[in-house]
Coordinates of C-alpha atoms and ligand atoms in Angstrom, one line a residue:
M19 CA -10.0 27.6 7.2
R20 CA -8.0 26.9 4.0
L21 CA -4.4 27.9 4.3
I22 CA -1.1 27.3 2.6
F23 CA 2.1 27.5 4.6
F24 CA 4.8 28.6 2.2
G25 CA 8.6 29.2 2.4
P26 CA 11.9 27.4 2.0
P27 CA 12.9 24.2 3.8
G28 CA 13.7 24.7 7.5
V29 CA 11.7 27.9 7.9
G30 CA 9.4 26.4 10.5
K31 CA 6.3 25.6 8.3
G32 CA 5.9 22.1 9.6
T33 CA 6.2 23.0 13.3
Q34 CA 3.8 25.9 12.9
A35 CA 1.3 23.9 10.8
K36 CA 1.2 21.2 13.5
L37 CA 0.5 23.8 16.2
L38 CA -2.2 25.5 14.2
S39 CA -3.7 22.2 13.1
A40 CA -4.1 21.1 16.8
R41 CA -5.5 24.5 17.8
M42 CA -8.0 24.9 15.0
N43 CA -8.8 21.3 14.5
V44 CA -8.1 21.3 10.7
P45 CA -5.7 18.8 9.2
Q46 CA -2.1 19.5 8.3
I47 CA -1.5 18.2 4.8
A48 CA 2.3 17.9 4.6
T49 CA 3.4 16.4 1.2
G50 CA 6.9 15.7 2.4
D51 CA 5.6 13.7 5.4
M52 CA 3.2 11.8 3.0
L53 CA 6.1 11.0 0.7
R54 CA 8.4 9.9 3.6
E55 CA 5.6 7.6 4.8
A56 CA 5.3 6.1 1.3
V57 CA 9.1 5.6 1.2
S58 CA 9.1 3.8 4.6
A59 CA 6.2 1.6 3.5
G60 CA 7.9 0.8 0.2
T61 CA 4.8 1.6 -1.9
P62 CA 5.2 2.3 -5.7
L63 CA 5.0 6.0 -4.9
G64 CA 7.7 5.6 -2.3
L65 CA 10.0 3.7 -4.6
Q66 CA 9.6 6.4 -7.2
A67 CA 10.1 9.3 -4.7
K68 CA 13.0 7.9 -2.6
E69 CA 16.0 8.8 -4.8
I70 CA 14.5 12.1 -5.9
M71 CA 14.0 13.2 -2.3
T72 CA 17.5 12.0 -1.2
S73 CA 19.0 14.1 -3.9
G74 CA 17.0 17.2 -2.9
K75 CA 15.1 17.4 -6.2
L76 CA 11.3 17.7 -6.6
V77 CA 8.9 14.8 -7.3
P78 CA 7.1 15.3 -10.6
D79 CA 4.2 17.7 -10.7
D80 CA 1.7 15.2 -12.0
V81 CA 2.4 12.8 -9.1
M82 CA 2.1 15.6 -6.5
I83 CA -1.1 17.0 -8.1
G84 CA -2.7 13.5 -8.0
I85 CA -1.9 13.1 -4.3
I86 CA -3.3 16.5 -3.5
R87 CA -6.5 15.9 -5.5
D88 CA -7.2 12.7 -3.5
V89 CA -6.6 14.4 -0.1
L90 CA -8.5 17.6 -0.7
S91 CA -11.5 15.8 -2.2
S92 CA -11.7 13.5 0.9
P93 CA -14.0 14.1 3.9
K94 CA -10.9 14.6 6.0
C95 CA -10.6 18.1 4.5
S96 CA -14.2 19.1 4.7
R97 CA -13.5 21.6 7.6
G98 CA -10.5 23.1 5.9
F99 CA -6.8 22.3 5.6
I100 CA -3.3 23.6 6.1
L101 CA -1.1 22.8 3.1
D102 CA 2.5 22.4 4.1
G103 CA 5.0 21.9 1.2
F104 CA 2.5 22.2 -1.6
P105 CA 2.4 23.9 -4.1
R106 CA 6.1 24.1 -4.9
T107 CA 6.0 25.0 -8.6
L108 CA 3.8 27.2 -10.7
P109 CA 2.1 24.2 -12.5
Q110 CA 1.3 22.9 -9.0
A111 CA -0.2 26.3 -8.0
R112 CA -2.3 26.5 -11.1
A113 CA -3.5 22.9 -10.7
L114 CA -4.5 23.7 -7.2
S115 CA -6.5 26.7 -8.3
A116 CA -8.3 24.6 -10.8
L117 CA -9.0 21.9 -8.3
L118 CA -10.3 24.3 -5.7
A119 CA -12.6 25.9 -8.3
E120 CA -13.8 22.4 -9.2
L121 CA -14.6 21.7 -5.5
G122 CA -16.3 25.1 -5.2
I123 CA -14.0 26.3 -2.5
S124 CA -11.3 29.0 -2.2
L125 CA -8.1 29.7 -0.3
D126 CA -8.2 32.0 2.7
R127 CA -4.5 32.8 3.1
V128 CA -1.1 31.9 2.0
I129 CA 1.4 32.5 4.8
N130 CA 5.0 33.1 3.6
F131 CA 7.6 32.4 6.3
I132 CA 10.7 34.5 6.1
V133 CA 14.0 33.4 7.7
D134 CA 17.5 34.4 6.9
E135 CA 19.3 31.7 4.8
K136 CA 22.2 31.3 7.2
E137 CA 19.8 30.7 10.0
I138 CA 18.0 28.1 7.8
I139 CA 21.2 26.2 7.1
R140 CA 22.0 26.3 10.9
R141 CA 18.5 25.1 11.8
L142 CA 18.5 22.2 9.3
G143 CA 21.9 21.0 10.5
R144 CA 20.4 20.6 14.0
R145 CA 17.0 19.3 13.1
V146 CA 16.0 15.8 14.1
S147 CA 12.6 14.2 14.0
C148 CA 11.1 11.2 15.9
R149 CA 10.8 8.1 13.8
A150 CA 7.7 7.1 15.8
C151 CA 5.5 10.2 16.3
G152 CA 7.0 12.6 13.8
S153 CA 7.7 15.4 16.3
I154 CA 10.4 17.8 15.2
F155 CA 13.2 19.0 17.5
N156 CA 16.1 21.4 17.1
L157 CA 19.1 19.9 19.0
G158 CA 20.4 22.4 21.5
V159 CA 17.2 24.5 21.5
K160 CA 14.5 22.2 22.8
D161 CA 17.2 19.8 24.2
P162 CA 15.6 16.4 23.9
G163 CA 18.5 14.9 25.9
G164 CA 21.9 13.6 24.7
N165 CA 20.7 10.1 23.9
R166 CA 18.4 11.3 21.1
V167 CA 15.2 9.8 22.4
C168 CA 11.9 11.6 21.8
P169 CA 10.8 13.3 25.0
K170 CA 7.2 12.9 23.9
C171 CA 7.0 9.2 23.0
G172 CA 10.4 7.6 23.6
G173 CA 11.0 6.9 19.9
D174 CA 14.4 7.3 18.1
L175 CA 15.3 10.8 17.0
V176 CA 17.0 10.8 13.6
Q177 CA 18.3 13.3 11.1
R178 CA 16.6 13.3 7.7
D179 CA 18.8 12.1 4.8
D180 CA 18.0 15.3 2.9
D181 CA 19.1 17.5 5.9
R182 CA 22.7 16.7 5.3
P183 CA 24.7 19.8 4.3
G184 CA 25.2 19.1 0.6
T185 CA 21.5 18.2 0.1
V186 CA 20.4 21.3 2.0
I187 CA 22.3 23.5 -0.4
K188 CA 20.7 21.7 -3.4
R189 CA 17.2 22.0 -1.8
L190 CA 17.6 25.7 -1.3
K191 CA 18.8 26.1 -4.9
V192 CA 15.7 24.2 -6.1
Y193 CA 13.5 26.4 -3.9
H194 CA 14.9 29.6 -5.5
Q195 CA 14.6 28.2 -9.0
S196 CA 11.2 26.5 -8.9
T197 CA 9.3 27.6 -5.8
T198 CA 10.0 31.3 -5.4
P199 CA 7.7 32.2 -8.4
V200 CA 4.8 30.7 -6.5
R201 CA 5.0 33.5 -4.0
S202 CA 4.3 36.1 -6.7
Y203 CA 1.4 34.0 -8.0
Y204 CA -0.4 34.2 -4.7
E205 CA 0.6 37.9 -4.2
K206 CA -1.2 38.7 -7.4
L207 CA -4.2 36.8 -6.2
G208 CA -4.2 39.0 -3.1
V209 CA -4.0 36.2 -0.5
L210 CA -0.4 36.4 0.5
I211 CA 0.9 37.4 4.0
D212 CA 4.6 37.6 4.7
I213 CA 5.6 36.8 8.3
Q214 CA 9.0 36.7 10.1
G215 CA 9.7 33.1 11.1
S216 CA 12.8 33.8 13.1
G217 CA 11.2 34.3 16.6
S218 CA 10.5 31.5 19.1
V219 CA 8.0 28.9 18.1
N220 CA 5.3 30.4 20.4
T221 CA 5.9 33.9 19.3
V222 CA 5.5 33.0 15.6
H223 CA 2.4 30.9 16.5
E224 CA 0.7 33.8 18.3
H225 CA 1.7 36.1 15.4
I226 CA 0.0 33.8 12.9
I227 CA -3.2 33.7 15.1
S228 CA -3.3 37.5 15.3
L229 CA -2.8 37.8 11.5
L230 CA -5.5 35.4 10.8
N231 CA -7.9 37.2 13.2
H232 CA -7.1 40.7 11.9
T233 CA -6.6 40.4 8.1
Ligands
AMP317 P1 9.6 18.6 2.8 O1 9.4 17.7 4.0 O2 8.4 19.5 2.6 O3 10.9 19.4 3.0 O4 9.8 17.7 1.5 C1 10.8 16.8 1.4 C2 11.0 16.4 -0.1 O5 9.8 15.8 -0.6 C3 11.3 17.6 -1.0 O6 12.6 17.9 -1.0 C4 10.8 17.0 -2.4 O7 11.8 16.0 -2.9 C5 9.6 16.2 -1.9 N1 8.3 17.0 -2.0 C6 7.5 17.4 -1.0 N2 6.5 18.1 -1.4 C7 6.7 18.2 -2.8 C8 6.0 18.9 -3.8 N3 4.9 19.7 -3.5 N4 6.5 18.9 -5.1 C9 7.6 18.1 -5.4 N5 8.3 17.5 -4.4 C10 7.9 17.5 -3.1

């Protein structure tokens, strides 16, 4: 199974990719998570990406394409993958098509998550993630307790720097300018499915499973 989870920040791609990855036993390839790990580890990639990410801009295409080339060519992805956060620009989408052709494989589906922008801004304002295990929570929905401790592993729950209100607006602007054209690219290739991402986590998950089984 080779999938792309597509849509603006805060639409639920990461949460849904994690669930599907566990259910189908294919890896979630989340470029944002990979970059955040590089920032924490202080690698050259992390040093390059840190400021760009904090300001809500995009890391250069050649850097991202290089990362994806390494991951998709590795044995980890031999059973398939769920790309979460890539491609985000037309050059990235074209480079991915060329890479897949080179590897002799093709995409099955691109799932485009749709959520009202006001709801996205509300969700991102309440999103926290666990510093230790990476689980994502929405304060007040899946109440992890007032002391912001991860109910799964006991790690600290923190808000991402780029989920602060000013940066969220910038990220949504960047999404509309640079990432929206990628949707049409996949629509023309005939692999795009639009889904409503505004239901509960489980409802959206079951919807994805049924779409994958019936389309
Ligand atoms: P995300 O966790 O997917 O919201 O990504 C967080 C940040 O990482 C983005 O706002 C970008 O700065 C950077 N990033 C992640 N994926 C990409 C990508 N495919 N192209 C460029 N920048 C990316």
